[in-house]
Protein backbone atom coordinates (compact mmCIF):
# COMPACT_ATOMS: atom_id res chain seq x y z
CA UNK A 1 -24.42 -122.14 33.60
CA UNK A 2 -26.67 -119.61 31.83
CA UNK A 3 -24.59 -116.29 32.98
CA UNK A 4 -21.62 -118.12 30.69
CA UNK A 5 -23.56 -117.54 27.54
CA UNK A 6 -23.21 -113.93 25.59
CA UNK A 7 -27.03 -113.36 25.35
CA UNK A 8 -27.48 -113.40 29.21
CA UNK A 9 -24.16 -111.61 30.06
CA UNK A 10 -24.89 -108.65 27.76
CA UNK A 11 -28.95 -108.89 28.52
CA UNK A 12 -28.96 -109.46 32.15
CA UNK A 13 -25.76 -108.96 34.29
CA UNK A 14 -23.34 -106.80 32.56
CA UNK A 15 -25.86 -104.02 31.46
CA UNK A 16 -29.60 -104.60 32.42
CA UNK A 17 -31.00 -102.17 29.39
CA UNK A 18 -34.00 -103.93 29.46
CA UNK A 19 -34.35 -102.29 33.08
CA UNK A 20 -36.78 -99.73 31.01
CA UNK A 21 -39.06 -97.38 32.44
CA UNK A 22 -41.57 -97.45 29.56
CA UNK A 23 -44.51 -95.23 31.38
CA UNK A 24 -41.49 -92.73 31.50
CA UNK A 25 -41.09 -90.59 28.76
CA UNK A 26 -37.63 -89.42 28.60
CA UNK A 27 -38.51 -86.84 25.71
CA UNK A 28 -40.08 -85.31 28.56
CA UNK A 29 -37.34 -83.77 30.78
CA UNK A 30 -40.32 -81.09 33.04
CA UNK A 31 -41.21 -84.70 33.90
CA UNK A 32 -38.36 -84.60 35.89
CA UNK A 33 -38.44 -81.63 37.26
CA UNK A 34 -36.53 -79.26 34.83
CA UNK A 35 -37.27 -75.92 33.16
CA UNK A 36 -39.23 -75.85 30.17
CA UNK A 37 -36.74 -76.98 27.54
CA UNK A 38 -33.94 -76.76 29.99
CA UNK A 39 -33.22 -79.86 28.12
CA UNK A 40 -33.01 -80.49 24.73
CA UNK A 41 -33.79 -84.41 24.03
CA UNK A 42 -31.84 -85.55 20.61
CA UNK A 43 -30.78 -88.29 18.48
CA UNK A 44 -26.82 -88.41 18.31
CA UNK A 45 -25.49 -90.76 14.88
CA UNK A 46 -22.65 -93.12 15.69
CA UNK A 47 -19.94 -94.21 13.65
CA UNK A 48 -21.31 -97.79 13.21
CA UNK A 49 -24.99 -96.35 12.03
CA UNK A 50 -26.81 -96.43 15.64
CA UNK A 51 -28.69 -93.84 17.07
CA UNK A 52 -28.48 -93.23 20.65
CA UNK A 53 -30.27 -90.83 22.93
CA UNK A 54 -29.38 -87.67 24.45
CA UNK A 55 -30.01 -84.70 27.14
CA UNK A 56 -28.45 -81.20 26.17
CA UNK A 57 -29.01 -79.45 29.97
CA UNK A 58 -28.42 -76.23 30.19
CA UNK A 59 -26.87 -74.32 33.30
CA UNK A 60 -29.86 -72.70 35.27
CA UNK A 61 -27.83 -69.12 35.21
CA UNK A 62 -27.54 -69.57 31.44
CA UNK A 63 -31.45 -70.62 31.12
CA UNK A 64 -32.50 -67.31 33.02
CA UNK A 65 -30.40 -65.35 30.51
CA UNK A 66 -32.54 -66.99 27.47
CA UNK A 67 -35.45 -67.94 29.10
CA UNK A 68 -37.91 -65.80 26.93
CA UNK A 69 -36.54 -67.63 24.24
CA UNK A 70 -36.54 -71.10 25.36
CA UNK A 71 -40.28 -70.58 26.79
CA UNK A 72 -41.51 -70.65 23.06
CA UNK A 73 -40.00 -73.49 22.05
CA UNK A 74 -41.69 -76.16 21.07
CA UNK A 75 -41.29 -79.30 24.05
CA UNK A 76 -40.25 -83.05 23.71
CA UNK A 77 -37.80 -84.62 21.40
CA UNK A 78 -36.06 -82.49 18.94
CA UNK A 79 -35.43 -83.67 15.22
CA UNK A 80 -32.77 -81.20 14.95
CA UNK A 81 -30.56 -80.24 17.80
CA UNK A 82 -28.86 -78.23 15.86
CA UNK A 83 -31.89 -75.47 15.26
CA UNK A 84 -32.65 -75.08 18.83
CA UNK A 85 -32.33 -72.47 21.06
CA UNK A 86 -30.11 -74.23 23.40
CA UNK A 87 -27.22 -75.34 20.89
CA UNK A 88 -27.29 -71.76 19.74
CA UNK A 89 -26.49 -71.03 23.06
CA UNK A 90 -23.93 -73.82 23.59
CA UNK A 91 -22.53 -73.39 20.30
CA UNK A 92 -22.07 -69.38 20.42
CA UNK A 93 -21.10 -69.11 24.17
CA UNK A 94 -16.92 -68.55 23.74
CA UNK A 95 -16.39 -69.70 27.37
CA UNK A 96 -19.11 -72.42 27.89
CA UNK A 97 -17.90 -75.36 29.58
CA UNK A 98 -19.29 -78.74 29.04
CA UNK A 99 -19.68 -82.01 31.14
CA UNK A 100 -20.41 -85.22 29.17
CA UNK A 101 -22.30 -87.70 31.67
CA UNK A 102 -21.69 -91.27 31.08
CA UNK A 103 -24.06 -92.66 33.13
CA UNK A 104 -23.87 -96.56 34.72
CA UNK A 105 -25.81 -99.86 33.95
CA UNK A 106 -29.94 -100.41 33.61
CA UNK A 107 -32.58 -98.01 33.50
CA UNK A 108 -32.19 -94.66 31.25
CA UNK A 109 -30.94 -91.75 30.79
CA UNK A 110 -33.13 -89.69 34.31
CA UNK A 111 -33.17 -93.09 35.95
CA UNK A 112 -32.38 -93.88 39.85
CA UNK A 113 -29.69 -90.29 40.73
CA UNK A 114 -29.61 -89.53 36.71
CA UNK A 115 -32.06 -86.46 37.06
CA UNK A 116 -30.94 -85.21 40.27
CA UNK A 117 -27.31 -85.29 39.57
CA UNK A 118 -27.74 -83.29 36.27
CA UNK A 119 -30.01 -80.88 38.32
CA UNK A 120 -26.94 -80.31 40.71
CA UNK A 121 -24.27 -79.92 38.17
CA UNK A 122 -26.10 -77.14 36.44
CA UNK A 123 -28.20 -75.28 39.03
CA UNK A 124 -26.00 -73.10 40.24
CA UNK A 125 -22.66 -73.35 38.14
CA UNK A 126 -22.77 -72.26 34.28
CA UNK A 127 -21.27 -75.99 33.26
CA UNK A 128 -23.92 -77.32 30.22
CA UNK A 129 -24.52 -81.17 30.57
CA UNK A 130 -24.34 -83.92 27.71
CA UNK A 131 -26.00 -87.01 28.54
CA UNK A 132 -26.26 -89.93 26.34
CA UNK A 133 -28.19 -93.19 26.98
CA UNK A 134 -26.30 -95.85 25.44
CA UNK A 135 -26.92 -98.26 22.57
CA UNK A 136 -29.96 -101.09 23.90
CA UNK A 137 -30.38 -98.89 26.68
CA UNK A 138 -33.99 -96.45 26.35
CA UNK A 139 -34.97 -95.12 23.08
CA UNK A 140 -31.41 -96.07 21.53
CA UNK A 141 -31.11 -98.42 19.13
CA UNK A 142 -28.90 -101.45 19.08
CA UNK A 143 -27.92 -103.72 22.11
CA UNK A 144 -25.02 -102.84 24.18
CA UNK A 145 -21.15 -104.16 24.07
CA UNK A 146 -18.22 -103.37 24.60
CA UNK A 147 -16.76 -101.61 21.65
CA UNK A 148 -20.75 -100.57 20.87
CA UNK A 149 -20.89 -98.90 24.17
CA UNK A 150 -17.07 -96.69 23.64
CA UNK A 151 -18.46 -96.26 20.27
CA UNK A 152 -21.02 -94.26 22.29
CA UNK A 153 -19.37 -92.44 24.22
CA UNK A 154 -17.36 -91.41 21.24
CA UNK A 155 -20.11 -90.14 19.31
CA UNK A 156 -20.81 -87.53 22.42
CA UNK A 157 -17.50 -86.55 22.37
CA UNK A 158 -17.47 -85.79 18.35
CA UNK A 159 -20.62 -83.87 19.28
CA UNK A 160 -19.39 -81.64 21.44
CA UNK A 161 -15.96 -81.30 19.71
CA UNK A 162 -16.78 -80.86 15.67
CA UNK A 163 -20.66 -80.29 16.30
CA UNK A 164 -21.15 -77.72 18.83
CA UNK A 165 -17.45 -76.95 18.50
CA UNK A 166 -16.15 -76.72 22.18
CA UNK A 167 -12.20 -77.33 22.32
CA UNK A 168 -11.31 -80.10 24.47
CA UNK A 169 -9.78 -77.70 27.77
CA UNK A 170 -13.61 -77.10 28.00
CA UNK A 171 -14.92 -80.74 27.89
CA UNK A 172 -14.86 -82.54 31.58
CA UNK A 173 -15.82 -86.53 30.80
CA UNK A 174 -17.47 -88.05 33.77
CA UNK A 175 -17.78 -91.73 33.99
CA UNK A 176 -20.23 -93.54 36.72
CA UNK A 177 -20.34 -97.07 37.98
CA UNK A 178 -20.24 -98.82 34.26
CA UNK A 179 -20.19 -95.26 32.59
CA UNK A 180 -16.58 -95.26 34.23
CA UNK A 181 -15.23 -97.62 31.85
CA UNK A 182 -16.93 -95.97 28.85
CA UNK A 183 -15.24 -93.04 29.72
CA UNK A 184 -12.03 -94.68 30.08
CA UNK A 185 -12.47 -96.15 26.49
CA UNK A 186 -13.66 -93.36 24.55
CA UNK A 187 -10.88 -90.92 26.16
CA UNK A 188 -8.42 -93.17 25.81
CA UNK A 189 -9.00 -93.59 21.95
CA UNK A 190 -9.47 -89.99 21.74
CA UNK A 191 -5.95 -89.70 23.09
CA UNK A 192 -4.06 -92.57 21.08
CA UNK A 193 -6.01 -92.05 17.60
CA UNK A 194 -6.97 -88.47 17.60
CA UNK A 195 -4.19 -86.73 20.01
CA UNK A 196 -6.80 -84.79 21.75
CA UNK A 197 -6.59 -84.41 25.44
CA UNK A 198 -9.87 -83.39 27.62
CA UNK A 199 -9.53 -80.90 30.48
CA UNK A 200 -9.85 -84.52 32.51
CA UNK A 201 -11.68 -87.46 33.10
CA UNK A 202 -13.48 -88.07 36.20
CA UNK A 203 -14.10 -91.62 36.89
CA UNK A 204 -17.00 -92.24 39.94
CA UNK A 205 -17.22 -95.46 41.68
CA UNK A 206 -15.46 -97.09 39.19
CA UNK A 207 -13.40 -100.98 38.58
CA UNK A 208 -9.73 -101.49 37.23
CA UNK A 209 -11.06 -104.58 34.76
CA UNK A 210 -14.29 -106.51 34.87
CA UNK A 211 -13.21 -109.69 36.18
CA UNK A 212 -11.90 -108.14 38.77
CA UNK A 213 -14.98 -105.77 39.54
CA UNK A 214 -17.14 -108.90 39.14
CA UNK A 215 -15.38 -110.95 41.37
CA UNK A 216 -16.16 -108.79 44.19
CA UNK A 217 -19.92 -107.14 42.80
CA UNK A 218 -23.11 -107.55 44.26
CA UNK A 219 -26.20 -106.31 42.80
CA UNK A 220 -27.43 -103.64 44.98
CA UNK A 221 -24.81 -104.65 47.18
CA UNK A 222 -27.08 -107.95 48.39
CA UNK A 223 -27.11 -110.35 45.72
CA UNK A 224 -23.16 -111.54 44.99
CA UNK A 225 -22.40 -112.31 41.66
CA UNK A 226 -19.42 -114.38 41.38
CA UNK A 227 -18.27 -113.67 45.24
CA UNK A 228 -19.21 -117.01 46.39
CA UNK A 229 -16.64 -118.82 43.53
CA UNK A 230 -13.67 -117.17 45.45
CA UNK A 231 -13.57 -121.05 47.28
CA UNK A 232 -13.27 -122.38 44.36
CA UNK A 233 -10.46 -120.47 42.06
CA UNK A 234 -10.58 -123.10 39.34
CA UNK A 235 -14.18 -122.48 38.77
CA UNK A 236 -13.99 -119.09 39.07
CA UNK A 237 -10.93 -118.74 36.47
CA UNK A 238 -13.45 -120.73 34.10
CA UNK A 239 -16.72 -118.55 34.55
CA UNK A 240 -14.63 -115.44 34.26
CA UNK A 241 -12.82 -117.08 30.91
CA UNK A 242 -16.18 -116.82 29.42
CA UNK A 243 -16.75 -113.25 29.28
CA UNK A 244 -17.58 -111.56 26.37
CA UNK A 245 -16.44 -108.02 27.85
CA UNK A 246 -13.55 -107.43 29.51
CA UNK A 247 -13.46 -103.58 30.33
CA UNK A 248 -10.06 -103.46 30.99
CA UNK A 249 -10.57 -99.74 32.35
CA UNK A 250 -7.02 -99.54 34.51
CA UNK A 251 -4.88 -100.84 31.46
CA UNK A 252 -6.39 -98.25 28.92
CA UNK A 253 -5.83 -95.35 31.12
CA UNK A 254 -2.18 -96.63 32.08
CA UNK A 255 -2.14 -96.34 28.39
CA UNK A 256 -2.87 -92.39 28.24
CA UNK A 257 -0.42 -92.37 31.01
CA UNK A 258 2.02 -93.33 28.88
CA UNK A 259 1.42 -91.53 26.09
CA UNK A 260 0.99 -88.26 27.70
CA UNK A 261 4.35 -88.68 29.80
CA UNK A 262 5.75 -90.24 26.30
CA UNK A 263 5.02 -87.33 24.04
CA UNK A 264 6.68 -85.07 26.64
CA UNK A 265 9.40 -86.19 27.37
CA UNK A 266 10.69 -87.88 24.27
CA UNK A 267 9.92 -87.52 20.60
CA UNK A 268 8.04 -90.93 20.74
CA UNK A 269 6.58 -90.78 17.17
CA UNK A 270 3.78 -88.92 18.55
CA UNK A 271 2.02 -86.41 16.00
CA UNK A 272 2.40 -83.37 18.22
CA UNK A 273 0.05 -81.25 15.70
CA UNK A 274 -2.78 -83.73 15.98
CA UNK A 275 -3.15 -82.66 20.31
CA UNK A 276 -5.05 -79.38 19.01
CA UNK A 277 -6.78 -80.68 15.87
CA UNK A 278 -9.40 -78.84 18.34
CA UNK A 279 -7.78 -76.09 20.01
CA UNK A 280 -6.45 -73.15 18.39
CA UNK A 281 -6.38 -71.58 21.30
CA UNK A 282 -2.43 -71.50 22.20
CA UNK A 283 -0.09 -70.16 20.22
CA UNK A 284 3.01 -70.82 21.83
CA UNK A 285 4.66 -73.86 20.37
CA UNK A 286 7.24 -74.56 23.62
CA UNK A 287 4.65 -75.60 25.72
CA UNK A 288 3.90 -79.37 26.39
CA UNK A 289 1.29 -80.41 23.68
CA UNK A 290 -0.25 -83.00 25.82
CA UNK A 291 -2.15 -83.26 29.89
CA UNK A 292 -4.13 -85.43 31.46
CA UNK A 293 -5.79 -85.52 34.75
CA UNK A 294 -7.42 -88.18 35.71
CA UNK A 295 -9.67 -88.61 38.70
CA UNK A 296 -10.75 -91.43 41.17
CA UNK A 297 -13.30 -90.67 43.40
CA UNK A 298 -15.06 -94.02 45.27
CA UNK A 299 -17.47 -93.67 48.61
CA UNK A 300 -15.86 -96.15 51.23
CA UNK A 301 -19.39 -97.65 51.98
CA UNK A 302 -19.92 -98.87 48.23
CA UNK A 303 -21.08 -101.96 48.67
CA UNK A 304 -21.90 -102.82 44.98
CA UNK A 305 -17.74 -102.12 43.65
CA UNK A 306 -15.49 -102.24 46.73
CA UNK A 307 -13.62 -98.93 46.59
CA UNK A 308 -10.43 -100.97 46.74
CA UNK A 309 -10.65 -101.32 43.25
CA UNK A 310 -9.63 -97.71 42.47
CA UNK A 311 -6.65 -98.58 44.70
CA UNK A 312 -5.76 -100.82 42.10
CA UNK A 313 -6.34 -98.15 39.13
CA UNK A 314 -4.15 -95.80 40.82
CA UNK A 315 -1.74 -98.53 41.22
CA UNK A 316 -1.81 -99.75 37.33
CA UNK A 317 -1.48 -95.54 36.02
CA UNK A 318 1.23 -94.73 38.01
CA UNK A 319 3.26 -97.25 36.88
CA UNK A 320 4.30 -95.61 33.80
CA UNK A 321 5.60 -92.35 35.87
CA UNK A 322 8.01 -94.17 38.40
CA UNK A 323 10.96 -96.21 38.03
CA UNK A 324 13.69 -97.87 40.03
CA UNK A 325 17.67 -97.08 40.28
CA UNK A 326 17.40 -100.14 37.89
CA UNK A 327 15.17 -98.94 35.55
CA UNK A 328 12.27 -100.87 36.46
CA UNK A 329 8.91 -99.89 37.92
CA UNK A 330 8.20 -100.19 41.84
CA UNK A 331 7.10 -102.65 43.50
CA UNK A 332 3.66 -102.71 45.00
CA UNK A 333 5.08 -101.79 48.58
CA UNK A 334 7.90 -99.43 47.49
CA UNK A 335 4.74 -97.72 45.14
CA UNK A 336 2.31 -97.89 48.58
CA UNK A 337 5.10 -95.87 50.56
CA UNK A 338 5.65 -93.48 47.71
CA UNK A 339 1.56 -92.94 47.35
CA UNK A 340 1.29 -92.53 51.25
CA UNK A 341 3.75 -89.49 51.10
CA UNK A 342 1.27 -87.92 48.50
CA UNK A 343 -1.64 -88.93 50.61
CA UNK A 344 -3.88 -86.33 53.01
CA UNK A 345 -5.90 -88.59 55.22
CA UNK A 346 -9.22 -86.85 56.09
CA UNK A 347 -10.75 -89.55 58.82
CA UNK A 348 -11.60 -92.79 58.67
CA UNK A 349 -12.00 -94.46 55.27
CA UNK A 350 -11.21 -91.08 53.64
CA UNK A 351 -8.14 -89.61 52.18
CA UNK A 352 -6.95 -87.70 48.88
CA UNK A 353 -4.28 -88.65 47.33
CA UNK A 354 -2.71 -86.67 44.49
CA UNK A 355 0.46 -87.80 42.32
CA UNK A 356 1.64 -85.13 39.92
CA UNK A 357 4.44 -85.71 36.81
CA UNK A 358 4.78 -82.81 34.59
CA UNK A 359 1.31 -82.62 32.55
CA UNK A 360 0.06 -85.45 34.21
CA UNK A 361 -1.98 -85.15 37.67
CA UNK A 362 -3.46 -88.69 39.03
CA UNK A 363 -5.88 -87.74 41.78
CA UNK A 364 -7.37 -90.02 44.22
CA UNK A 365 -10.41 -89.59 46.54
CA UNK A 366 -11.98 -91.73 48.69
CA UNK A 367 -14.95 -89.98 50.26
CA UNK A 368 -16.61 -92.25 53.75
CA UNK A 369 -19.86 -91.86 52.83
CA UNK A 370 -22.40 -91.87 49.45
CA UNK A 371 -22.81 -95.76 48.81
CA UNK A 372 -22.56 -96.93 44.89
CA UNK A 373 -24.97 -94.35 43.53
CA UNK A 374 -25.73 -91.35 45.63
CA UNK A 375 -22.00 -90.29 45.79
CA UNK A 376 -22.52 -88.75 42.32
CA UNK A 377 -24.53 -86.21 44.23
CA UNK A 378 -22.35 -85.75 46.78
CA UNK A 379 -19.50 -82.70 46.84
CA UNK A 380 -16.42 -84.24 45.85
CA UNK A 381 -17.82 -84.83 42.21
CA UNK A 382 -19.05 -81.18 41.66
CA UNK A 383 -15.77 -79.87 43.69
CA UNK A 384 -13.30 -81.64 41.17
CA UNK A 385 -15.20 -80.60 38.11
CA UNK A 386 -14.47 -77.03 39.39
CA UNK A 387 -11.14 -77.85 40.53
CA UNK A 388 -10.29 -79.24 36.86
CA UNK A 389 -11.87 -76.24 34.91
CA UNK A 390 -9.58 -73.81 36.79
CA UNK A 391 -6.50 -75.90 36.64
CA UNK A 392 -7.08 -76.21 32.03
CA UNK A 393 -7.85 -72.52 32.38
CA UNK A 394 -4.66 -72.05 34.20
CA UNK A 395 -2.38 -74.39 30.99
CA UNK A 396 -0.81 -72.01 28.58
């Protein structure tokens, strides 16, 4: 079976960057329908020696601020991002607040709602967009996997952190569709290795673990991928043995669960200095060095990743928080009742649920319409990137 082997996995199913619009030249954002040099088209390094892609949008209120400026600048790709206009702005701006875009599988980086997402995000609000298009995937080099592709996301993060040098309570990390789990893997290294918390992570139509997400995944919600093997678990548990990726998205953010909720609560061995390597913005040394907030959102109607899986997500992090008279986490149905008293139900196939422990805030929204891909355009993305800037703004 030719989806068992790596080269068709990697090439085909799992990430499509072949899916290349080659008479579209992505150095070209007025292509797309953006300002003159709105954005900024860059090389980012990585820590393996690839060199990936990237959009530096700026906020439309910002742009009309500088726009004399930015008119005169020379268009398409930029040798050195760090001598334009627009990092100048970025970089010098004491309150500028950044989203880094993870975007999902095939195409590039202003492919299918790429471009029109970015020009919601930043037309009216003053949030600056970082989008990267991954290793394989456009005019980066390399060809994707797993650790290639956190590597990645990574490498957008150091950007914005030691580069431009934005503290992390002014870095929002929003993951899409496969772009999810990068986000979940390069914030929760960021978290374990480096200490540093973001002002949250947003995850958008996303899966607790790739066989999972795959067992359930239809391309363009027609074509099934594995679904049909469901009548035949032993085959199933064989195809899904031979994947080279696993993505286990749920388990690595149960693991910033834990070590958020750890560090607070208990000495845990955690280097409390290293949570504002970046920050230097607090100075009072009682309050809790470490937050997350972590955010679901999922359109009912997705028919390419059933929404269910962000059930399961939700599930798998708030394990960590809750624990029995015995000492032991909840079941699944004492868990369910517990999430139900946290839940708002908002009509059919929509709710919000929200599960707060000290620094931590797990927040779960399933919107009933929007699909796979247009719910990125859709309010409740845009309304919880506002919702999480005020609440970091709000931390001492």
């Amino acid at each position: 079976m030719l989806g068992t082997t790596p080269f068709v996995q990697r090439h085909s199913i799992l990430y499509a960057h072949k899916f290349y619009q080659f008479w579209q030249d992505s150095d070209q954002p007025q292509n797309w329908g953006f300002a003159r040099n709105q954005v900024t088209s860059f090389h980012l390094p990585t820590e393996d020696g690839e060199s990936i892609h990237a959009w530096h949008i700026l906020p439309l209120p910002v742009y009309r601020q500088h726009e004399e400026a930015l008119q005169v600048q020379q268009t398409g790709h930029c040798a050195d991002v760090t001598a334009s206009e627009s990092f100048r702005i970025l970089k010098e701006d004491p309150t500028a607040k950044l989203i880094v875009y993870l975007h999902g599988n095939a195409g590039h980086l202003p492919s299918v709602v790429r471009a029109p997402s970015f020009h919601m995000y930043t037309a009216t609000s003053n949030y600056h967009v970082l989008a990267i298009d991954y290793r394989g995937f456009g005019t980066s080099s390399g060809s994707p996997t797993e650790d290639g592709l956190i590597l990645d996301g990574c490498a957008a993060l150091r950007f914005a952190l030691e580069t431009a040098g934005l503290p992390p309570d002014r870095i929002v990390i929003v993951g899409h569709s496969l772009g999810s789990a990068v986000a979940a893997g390069a914030a929760e290294r960021y978290a374990r290795v480096h200490g540093v918390d973001f002002a949250g992570v947003i995850m958008v139509a996303s899966f607790s673990n790739l066989s999972d997400m795959l067992s359930g995944y239809a391309i363009a919600g027609l074509v099934p991928i594995l679904k049909p093997l469901r009548s035949y678990p032993r085959i199933l548990r064989l195809v899904l043995g031979c994947l080279v990726d696993r993505w286990e998205s749920a388990q690595r953010l149960r693991n910033m669960v834990s070590i958020v909720h750890r560090s607070n609560t208990e000495d845990g061995g955690e280097d409390k200095t290293a949570a504002h390597k970046y920050e230097g913005h607090s100075s009072d040394t009682n309050a809790p060095r470490r937050h997350l907030r972590l955010s679901l959102i999922h359109a009912a109607d997705d028919n390419d990743i059933p929404c269910i899986e962000d059930d399961k997500i939700f599930a798998t992090v708030v394990g960590p928080l809750v624990r029995n008279e015995a000492g032991k986490e909840l079941s699944p149905p004492e868990l369910l009742a517990l999430k139900e008293q946290r839940t708002n139900h908002l009509g059919k196939g929509a709710f919000v649920s929200e599960w707060r422990d000290g620094n931590v805030t797990i927040r779960q929204e399933r919107f009933p319409h929007g699909g796979h891909n247009d719910i990125v355009l859709f309010p409740p993305v845009l309304l919880e990137m506002m919702r999480i800037f005020e609440e970091a703004a709000q931390r001492p």
